[in-house]
Short mmCIF file of C-alpha atoms in Angstrom, two decimals:
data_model
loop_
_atom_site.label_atom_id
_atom_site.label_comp_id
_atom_site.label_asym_id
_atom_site.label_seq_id
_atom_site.Cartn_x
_atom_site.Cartn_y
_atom_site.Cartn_z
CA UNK A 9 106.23 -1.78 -47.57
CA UNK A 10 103.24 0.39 -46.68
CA UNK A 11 100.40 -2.06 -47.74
CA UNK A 12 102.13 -5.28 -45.77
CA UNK A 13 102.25 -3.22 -42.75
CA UNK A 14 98.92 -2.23 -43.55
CA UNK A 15 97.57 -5.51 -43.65
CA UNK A 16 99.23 -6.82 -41.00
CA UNK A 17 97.90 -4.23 -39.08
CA UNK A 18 94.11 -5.33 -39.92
CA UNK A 19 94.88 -8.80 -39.19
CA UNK A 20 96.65 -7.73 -36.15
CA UNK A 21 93.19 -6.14 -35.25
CA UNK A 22 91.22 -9.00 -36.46
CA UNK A 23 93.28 -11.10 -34.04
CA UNK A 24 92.58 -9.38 -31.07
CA UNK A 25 89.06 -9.11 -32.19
CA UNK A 26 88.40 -12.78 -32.76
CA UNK A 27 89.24 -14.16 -29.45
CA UNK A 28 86.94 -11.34 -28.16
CA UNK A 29 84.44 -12.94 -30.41
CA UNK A 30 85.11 -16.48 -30.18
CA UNK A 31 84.46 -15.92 -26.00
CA UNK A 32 81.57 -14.01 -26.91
CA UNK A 33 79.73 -16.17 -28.80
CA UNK A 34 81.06 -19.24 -26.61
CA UNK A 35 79.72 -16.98 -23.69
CA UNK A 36 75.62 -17.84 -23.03
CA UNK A 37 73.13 -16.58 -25.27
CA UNK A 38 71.97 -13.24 -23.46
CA UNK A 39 69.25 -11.96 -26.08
CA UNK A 40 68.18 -15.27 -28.03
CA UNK A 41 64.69 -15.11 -26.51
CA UNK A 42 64.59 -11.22 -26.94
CA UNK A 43 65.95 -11.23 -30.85
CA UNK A 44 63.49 -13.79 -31.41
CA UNK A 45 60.34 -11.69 -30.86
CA UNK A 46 62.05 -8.60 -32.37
CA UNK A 47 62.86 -10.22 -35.63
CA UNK A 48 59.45 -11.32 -36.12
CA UNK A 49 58.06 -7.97 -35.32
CA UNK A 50 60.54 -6.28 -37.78
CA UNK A 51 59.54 -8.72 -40.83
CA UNK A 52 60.88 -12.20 -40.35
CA UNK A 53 59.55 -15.57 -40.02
CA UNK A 54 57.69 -16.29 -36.86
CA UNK A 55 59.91 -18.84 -36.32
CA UNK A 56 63.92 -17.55 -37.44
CA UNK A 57 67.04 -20.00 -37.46
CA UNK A 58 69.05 -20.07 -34.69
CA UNK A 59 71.97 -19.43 -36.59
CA UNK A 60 70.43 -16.49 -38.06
CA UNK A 61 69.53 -15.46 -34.04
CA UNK A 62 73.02 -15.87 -32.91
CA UNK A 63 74.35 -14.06 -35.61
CA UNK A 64 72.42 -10.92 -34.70
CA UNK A 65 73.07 -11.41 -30.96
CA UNK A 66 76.99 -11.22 -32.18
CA UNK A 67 76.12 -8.16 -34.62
CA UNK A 68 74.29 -6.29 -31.62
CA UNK A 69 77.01 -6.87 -29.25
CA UNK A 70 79.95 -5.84 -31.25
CA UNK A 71 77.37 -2.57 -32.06
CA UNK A 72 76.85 -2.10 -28.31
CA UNK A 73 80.79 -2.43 -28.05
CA UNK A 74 81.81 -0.04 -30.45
CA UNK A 75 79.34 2.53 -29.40
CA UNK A 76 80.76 2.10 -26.05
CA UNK A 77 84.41 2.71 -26.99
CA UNK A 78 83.79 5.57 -29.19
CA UNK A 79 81.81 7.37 -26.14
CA UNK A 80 84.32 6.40 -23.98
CA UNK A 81 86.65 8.42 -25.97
CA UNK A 82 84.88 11.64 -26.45
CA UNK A 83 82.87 14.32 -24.08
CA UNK A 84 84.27 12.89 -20.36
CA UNK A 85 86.83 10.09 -21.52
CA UNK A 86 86.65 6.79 -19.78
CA UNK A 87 82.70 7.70 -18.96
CA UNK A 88 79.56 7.19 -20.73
CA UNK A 89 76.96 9.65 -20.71
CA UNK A 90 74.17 10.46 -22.66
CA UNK A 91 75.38 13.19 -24.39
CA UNK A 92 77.71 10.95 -25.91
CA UNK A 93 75.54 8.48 -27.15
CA UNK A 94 72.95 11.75 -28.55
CA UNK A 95 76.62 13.23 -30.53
CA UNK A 96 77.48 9.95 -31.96
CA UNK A 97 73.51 8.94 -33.61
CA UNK A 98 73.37 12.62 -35.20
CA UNK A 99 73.86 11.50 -38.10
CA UNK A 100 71.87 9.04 -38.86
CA UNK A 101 68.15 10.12 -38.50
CA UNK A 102 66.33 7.24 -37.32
CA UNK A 103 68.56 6.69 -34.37
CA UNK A 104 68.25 9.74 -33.18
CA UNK A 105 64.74 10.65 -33.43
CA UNK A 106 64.10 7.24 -31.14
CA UNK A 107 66.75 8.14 -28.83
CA UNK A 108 65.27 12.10 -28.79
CA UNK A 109 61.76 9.95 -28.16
CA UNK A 110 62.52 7.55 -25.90
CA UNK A 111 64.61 10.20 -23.13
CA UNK A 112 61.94 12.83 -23.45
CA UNK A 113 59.37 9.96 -23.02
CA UNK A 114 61.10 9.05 -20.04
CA UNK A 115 61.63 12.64 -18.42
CA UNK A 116 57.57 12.76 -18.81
CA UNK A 117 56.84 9.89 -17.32
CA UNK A 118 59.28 10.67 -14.17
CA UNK A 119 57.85 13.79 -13.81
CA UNK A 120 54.10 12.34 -13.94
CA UNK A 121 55.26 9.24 -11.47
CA UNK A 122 56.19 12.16 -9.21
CA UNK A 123 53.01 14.17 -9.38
CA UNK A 124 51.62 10.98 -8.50
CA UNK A 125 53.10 10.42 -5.62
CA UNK A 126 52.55 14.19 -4.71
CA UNK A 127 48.92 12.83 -4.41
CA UNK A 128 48.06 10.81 -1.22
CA UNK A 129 46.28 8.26 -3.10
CA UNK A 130 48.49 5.32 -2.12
CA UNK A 131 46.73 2.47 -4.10
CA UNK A 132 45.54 4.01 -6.80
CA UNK A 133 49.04 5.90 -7.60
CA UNK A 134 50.96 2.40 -7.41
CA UNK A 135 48.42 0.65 -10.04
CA UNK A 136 49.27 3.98 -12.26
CA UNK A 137 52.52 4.17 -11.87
CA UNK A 138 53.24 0.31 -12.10
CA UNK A 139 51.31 0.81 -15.47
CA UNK A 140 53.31 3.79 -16.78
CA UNK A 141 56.46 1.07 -15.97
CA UNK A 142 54.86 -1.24 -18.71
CA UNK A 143 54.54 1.26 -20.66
CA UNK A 144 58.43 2.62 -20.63
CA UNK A 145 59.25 -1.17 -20.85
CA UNK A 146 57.68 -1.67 -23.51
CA UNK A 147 60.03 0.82 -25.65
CA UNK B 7 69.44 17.15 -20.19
CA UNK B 8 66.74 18.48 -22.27
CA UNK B 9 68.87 21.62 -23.30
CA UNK B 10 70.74 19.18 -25.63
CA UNK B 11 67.46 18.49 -27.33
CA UNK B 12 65.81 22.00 -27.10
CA UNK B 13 68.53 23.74 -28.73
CA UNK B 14 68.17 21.52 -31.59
CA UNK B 15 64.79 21.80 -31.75
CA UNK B 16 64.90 25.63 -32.54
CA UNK B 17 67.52 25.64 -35.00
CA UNK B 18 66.48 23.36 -37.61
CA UNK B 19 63.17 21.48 -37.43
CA UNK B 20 63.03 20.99 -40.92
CA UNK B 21 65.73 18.54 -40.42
CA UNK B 22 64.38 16.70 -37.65
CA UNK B 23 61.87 14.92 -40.35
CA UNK B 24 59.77 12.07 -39.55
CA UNK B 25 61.72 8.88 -39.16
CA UNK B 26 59.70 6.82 -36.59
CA UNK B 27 56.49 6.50 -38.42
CA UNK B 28 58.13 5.55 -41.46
CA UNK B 29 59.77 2.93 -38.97
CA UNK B 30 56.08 1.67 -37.94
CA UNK B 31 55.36 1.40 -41.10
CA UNK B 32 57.82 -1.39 -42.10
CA UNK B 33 57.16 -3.19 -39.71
CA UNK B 34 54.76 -5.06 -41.64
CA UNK B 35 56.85 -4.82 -44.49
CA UNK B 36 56.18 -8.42 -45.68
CA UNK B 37 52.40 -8.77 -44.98
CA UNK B 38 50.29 -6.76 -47.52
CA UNK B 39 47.43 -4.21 -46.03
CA UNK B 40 44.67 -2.84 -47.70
CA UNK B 41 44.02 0.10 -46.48
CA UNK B 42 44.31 2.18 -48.90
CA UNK B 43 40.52 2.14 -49.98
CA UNK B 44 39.90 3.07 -46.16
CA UNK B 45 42.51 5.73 -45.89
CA UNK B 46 41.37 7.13 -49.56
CA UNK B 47 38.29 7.75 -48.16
CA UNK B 48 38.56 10.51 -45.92
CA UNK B 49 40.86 9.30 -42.50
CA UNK B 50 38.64 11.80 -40.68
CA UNK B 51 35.54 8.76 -41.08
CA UNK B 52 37.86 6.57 -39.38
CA UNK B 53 38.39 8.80 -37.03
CA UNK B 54 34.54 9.51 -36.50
CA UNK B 55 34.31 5.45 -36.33
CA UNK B 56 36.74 4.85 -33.68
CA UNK B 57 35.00 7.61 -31.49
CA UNK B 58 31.54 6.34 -32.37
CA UNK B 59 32.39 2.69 -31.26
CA UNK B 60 34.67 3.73 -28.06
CA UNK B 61 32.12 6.37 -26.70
CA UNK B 62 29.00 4.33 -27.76
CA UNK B 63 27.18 7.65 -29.03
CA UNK B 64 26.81 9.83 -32.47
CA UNK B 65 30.03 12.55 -32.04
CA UNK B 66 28.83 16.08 -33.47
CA UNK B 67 30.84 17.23 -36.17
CA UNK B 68 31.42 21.00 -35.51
CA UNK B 69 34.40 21.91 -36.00
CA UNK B 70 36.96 23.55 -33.43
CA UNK B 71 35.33 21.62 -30.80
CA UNK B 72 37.11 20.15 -28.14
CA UNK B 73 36.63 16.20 -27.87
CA UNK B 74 37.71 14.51 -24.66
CA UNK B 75 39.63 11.67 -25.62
CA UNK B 76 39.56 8.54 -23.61
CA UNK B 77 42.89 7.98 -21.93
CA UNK B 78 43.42 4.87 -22.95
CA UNK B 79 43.32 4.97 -27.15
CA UNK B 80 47.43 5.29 -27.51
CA UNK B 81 47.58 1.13 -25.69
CA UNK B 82 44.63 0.17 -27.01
CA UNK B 83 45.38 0.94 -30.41
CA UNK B 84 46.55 -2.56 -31.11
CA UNK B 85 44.27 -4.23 -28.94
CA UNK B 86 40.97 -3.36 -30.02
CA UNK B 87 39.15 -3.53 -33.54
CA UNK B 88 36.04 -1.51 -33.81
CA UNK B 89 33.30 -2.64 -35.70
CA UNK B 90 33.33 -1.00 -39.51
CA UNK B 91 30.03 1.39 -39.16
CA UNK B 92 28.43 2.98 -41.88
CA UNK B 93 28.61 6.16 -40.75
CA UNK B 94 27.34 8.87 -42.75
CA UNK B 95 28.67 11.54 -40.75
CA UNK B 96 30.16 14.56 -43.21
CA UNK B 97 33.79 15.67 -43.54
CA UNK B 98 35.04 16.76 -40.32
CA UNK B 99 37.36 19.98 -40.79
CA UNK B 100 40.88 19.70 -40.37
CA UNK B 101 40.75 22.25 -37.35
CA UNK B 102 39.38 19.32 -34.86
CA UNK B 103 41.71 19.84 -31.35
CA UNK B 104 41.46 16.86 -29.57
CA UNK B 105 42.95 16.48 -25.77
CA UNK B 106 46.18 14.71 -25.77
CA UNK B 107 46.74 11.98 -23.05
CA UNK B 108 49.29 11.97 -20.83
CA UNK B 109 50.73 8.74 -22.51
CA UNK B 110 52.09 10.33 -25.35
CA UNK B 111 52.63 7.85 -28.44
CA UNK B 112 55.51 9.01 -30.84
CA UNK B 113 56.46 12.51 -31.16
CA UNK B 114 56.96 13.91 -34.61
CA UNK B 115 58.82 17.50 -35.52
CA UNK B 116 57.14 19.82 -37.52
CA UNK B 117 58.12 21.76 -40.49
CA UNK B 118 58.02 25.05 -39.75
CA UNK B 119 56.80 26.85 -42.96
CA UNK B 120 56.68 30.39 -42.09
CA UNK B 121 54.06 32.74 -43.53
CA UNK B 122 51.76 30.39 -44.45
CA UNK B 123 47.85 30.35 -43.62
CA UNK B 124 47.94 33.30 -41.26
CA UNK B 125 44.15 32.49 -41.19
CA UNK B 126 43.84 28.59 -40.41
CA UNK B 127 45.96 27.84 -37.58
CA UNK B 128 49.46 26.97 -38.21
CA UNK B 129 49.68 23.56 -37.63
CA UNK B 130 51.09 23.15 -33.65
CA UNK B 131 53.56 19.83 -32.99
CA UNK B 132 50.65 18.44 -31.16
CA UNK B 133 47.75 18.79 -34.19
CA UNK B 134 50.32 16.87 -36.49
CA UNK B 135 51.18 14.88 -33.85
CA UNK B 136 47.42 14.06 -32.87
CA UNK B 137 46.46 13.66 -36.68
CA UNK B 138 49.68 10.92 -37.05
CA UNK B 139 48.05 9.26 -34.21
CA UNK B 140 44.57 9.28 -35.85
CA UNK B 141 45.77 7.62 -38.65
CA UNK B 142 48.03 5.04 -36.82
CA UNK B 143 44.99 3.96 -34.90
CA UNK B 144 42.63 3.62 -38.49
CA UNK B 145 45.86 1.38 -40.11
CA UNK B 146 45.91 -0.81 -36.71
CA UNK B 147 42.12 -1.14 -36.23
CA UNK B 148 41.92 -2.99 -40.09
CA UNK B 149 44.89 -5.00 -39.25
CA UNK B 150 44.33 -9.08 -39.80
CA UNK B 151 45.19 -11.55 -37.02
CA UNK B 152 48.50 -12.38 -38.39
CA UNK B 153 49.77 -8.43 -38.90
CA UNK B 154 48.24 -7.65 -35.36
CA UNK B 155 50.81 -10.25 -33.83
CA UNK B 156 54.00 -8.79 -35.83
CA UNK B 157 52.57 -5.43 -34.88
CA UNK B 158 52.57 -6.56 -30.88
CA UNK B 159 55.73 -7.93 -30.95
CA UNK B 160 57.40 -5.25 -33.35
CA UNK B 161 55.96 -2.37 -30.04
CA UNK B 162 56.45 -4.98 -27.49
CA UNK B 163 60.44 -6.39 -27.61
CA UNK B 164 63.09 -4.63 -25.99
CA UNK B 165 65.95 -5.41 -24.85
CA UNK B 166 66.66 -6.50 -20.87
CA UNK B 167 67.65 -3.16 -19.77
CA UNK B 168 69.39 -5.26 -17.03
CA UNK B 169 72.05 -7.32 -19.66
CA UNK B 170 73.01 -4.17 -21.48
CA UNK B 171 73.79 -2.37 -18.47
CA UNK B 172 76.35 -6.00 -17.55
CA UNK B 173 77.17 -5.51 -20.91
CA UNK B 174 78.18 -1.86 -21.28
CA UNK B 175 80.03 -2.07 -17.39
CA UNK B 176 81.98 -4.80 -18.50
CA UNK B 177 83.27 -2.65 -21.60
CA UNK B 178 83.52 0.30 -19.83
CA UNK B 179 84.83 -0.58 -16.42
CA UNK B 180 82.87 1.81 -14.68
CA UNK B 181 79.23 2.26 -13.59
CA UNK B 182 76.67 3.58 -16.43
CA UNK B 183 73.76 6.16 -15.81
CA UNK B 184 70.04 4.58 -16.55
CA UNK B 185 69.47 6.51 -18.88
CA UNK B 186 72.45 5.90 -21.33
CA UNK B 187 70.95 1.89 -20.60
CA UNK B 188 67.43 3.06 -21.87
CA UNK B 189 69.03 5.11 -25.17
CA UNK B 190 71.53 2.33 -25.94
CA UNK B 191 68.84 -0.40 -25.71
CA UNK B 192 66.30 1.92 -28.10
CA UNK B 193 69.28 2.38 -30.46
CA UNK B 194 70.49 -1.64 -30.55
CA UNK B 195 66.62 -2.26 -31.52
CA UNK B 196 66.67 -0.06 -34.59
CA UNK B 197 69.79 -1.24 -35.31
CA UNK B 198 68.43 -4.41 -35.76
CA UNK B 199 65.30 -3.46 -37.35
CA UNK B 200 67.78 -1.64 -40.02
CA UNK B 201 69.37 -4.89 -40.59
CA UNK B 202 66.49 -7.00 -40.71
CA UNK B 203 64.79 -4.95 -42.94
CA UNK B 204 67.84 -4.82 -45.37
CA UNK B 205 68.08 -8.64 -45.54
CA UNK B 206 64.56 -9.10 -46.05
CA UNK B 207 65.51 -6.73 -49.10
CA UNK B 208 68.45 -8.87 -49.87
CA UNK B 209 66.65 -12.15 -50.12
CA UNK B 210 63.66 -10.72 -51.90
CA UNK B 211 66.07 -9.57 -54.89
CA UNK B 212 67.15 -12.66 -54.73
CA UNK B 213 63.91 -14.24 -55.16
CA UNK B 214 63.83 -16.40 -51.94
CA UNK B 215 61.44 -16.97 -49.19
CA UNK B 216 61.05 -18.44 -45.82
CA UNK B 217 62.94 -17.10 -42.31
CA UNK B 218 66.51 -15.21 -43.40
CA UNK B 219 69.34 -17.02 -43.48
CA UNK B 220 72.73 -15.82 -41.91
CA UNK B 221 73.71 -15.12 -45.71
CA UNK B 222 71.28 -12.46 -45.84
CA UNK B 223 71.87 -10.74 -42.96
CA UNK B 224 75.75 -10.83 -43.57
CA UNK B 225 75.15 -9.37 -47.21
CA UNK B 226 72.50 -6.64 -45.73
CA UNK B 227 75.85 -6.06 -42.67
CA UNK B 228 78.18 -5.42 -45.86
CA UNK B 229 75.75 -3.27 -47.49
CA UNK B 230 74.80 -1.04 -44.43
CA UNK B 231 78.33 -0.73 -43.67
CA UNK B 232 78.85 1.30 -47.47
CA UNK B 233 76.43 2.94 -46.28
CA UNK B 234 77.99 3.91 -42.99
CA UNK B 235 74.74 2.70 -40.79
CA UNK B 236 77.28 0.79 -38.72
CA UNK B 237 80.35 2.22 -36.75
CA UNK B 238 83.15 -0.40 -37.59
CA UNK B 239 86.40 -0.44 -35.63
CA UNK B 240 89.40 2.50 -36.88
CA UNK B 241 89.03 0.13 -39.99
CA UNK B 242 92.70 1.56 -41.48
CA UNK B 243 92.35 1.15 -45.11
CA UNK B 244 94.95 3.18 -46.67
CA UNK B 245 93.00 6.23 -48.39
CA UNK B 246 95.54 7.06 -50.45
CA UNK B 247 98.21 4.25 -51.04
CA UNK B 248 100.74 4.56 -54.53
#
């Protein structure tokens, strides 16, 4: 019947997905310290559960993941580029006016770290241009 | 690489609406501010104020005059609070130009009404964009201690550029281009500030307080995905099933 294939098809998707996940979140913690500060700024408690922590690392990762595969498969398959990423945020407006932000941002501040180095100052352009890195880290 | 966004950019800038500043904004979503009295009165004062107490000396007010701005207001805008002075300075036109830096804060699109105020300039990307930035630096300088810290860590947290490009090799097998790191790193961040902010939501209709919980956040997942704010995997529900 159509709906028993159907469901065995989901659970044969959630089976390959939760050994993915159960390695995952058995893997180390790679943003715990990172989420921490970033929940806080978005609204939460200065000091969020762990659980709550790991949960998001697992929700960010599986975003990252999916983003991945989906540019994978469109534009250049088997590559991501940027184009990708800008075709698959369209829609939604608030990822895409940070992503439209942050690569402009970046294209500026290549093109001033250049015009820097154009100029002979050596000292002076390194303290600028170390200071411009903050500044793009800081995204 | 900019042709992707410049062709955009001509076609519909209507669309193209503001989304970051509204994304500043919640980030103190659960500490009250009361600026409103401040921002009531004219934002222009507060602009006048910041000058006053940054350049140390009484600013003119013409109008269409050209102020040199100090380079450093866009970082310092969380870092310093100027003293409130009672300036009696009058309303300064709307015309002001001031210089941008080269760090350039957020960028906001315009709306491009055409036709309108042949006279008074139409408003360039930069005047809105300067104005926004006025504004942003009135709300920060009358933040408390408390909202100043959420603010520094809300600008400051990113993601290790350096795990996300492991992260996105492993997946895809082969190398990845800087700058799809820096975009997929800026996108994972409002991703989670879209699901913080909905389980903050969550747990405030349900009348709770304190840090969120994993039920929260798993109830503001659910909702987001309705919403289709999160891509979820070739999910294969039947869409038409007898």
């Amino acid at each position: 019947m159509a709906t028993l294939d159907d469901t065995f098809d989901q659970f044969d998707e959630e089976e390959a997905e939760i050994p993915l996940g159960a390695t995952l979140s058995g893997r180390k913690r790679l943003f715990s310290k990172e989420l921490r500060c970033m929940m806080f700024g978005f609204g939460d408690d200065q000091n969020p559960y762990t659980e709550s922590v790991d949960l998001l690392e697992d929700l960010v990762i599986e975003f990252i993941t999916e983003m991945t595969h989906k540019a994978m498969e469109i534009g250049r398959t088997g590559r991501v580029q940027v184009e990708d990423i800008v075709f698959l945020v369209r829609k939604d407006q608030r990822k895409y006016a940070r992503v439209k932000d942050l690569l402009t941002m970046n294209e500026e501040l290549k093109k001033a770290r250049k015009a820097f180095d154009e100029v002979k100052y050596a000292g002076i352009g390194n303290i600028s241009t170390s200071l411009m890195k903050i500044l793009l880290l800081a995204i | 690489m900019e042709n992707i966004f410049d062709r955009e950019d001509s076609e519909n800038d209507g669309d193209l609406n503001v989304s970051v500043s509204s994304s500043c904004e919640v980030g103190v979503h659960s500490t009250e501010v009361e600026i409103e009295n401040q921002e009531s009165q004219s934002s222009e004062q507060g602009r006048d104020i910041r000058r006053d107490s940054e350049e140390g000396s009484p600013v003119p007010s013409e109008s269409d005059c050209l102020d040199d701005q100090v380079s450093n207001h866009a970082p310092g805008a969380f870092e310093e609070i100027p003293t409130h002075a009672e300036s009696e300075t009058p309303d300064l036109s709307k015309d002001i130009k001031v210089e941008s830096s080269h760090e350039q804060d957020i960028v906001l699109h315009k709306q491009f009404i055409p036709g309108k105020d042949k006279k008074k300039e139409i408003k360039s990307r930069k005047e809105i964009e300067e104005e926004e930035r006025e504004k942003m630096q009135v709300l920060v300088s009358n933040f408390t201690e408390e909202q100043l810290d959420r603010y520094e860590m809300y600008r400051r947290s990113a993601f290790p550029k350096a795990a996300i490009k492991r992260l996105m090799q492993t997946i895809t097998g082969c190398s990845v281009s800087q700058n799809v790191v820096i975009a997929m790193s800026g996108i994972a961040k409002v991703f989670v500030g879209e699901v913080v902010e909905e389980a903050l939501d969550v747990m405030e209709a349900q009348g709770e307080t304190g840090p969120l919980q994993p039920k929260h956040l798993r109830e503001a997942v659910r909702r987001l995905r309705l919403r289709g704010g999160i891509p979820n995997c070739r999910a294969k529900r039947p869409l038409y099933s007898l």
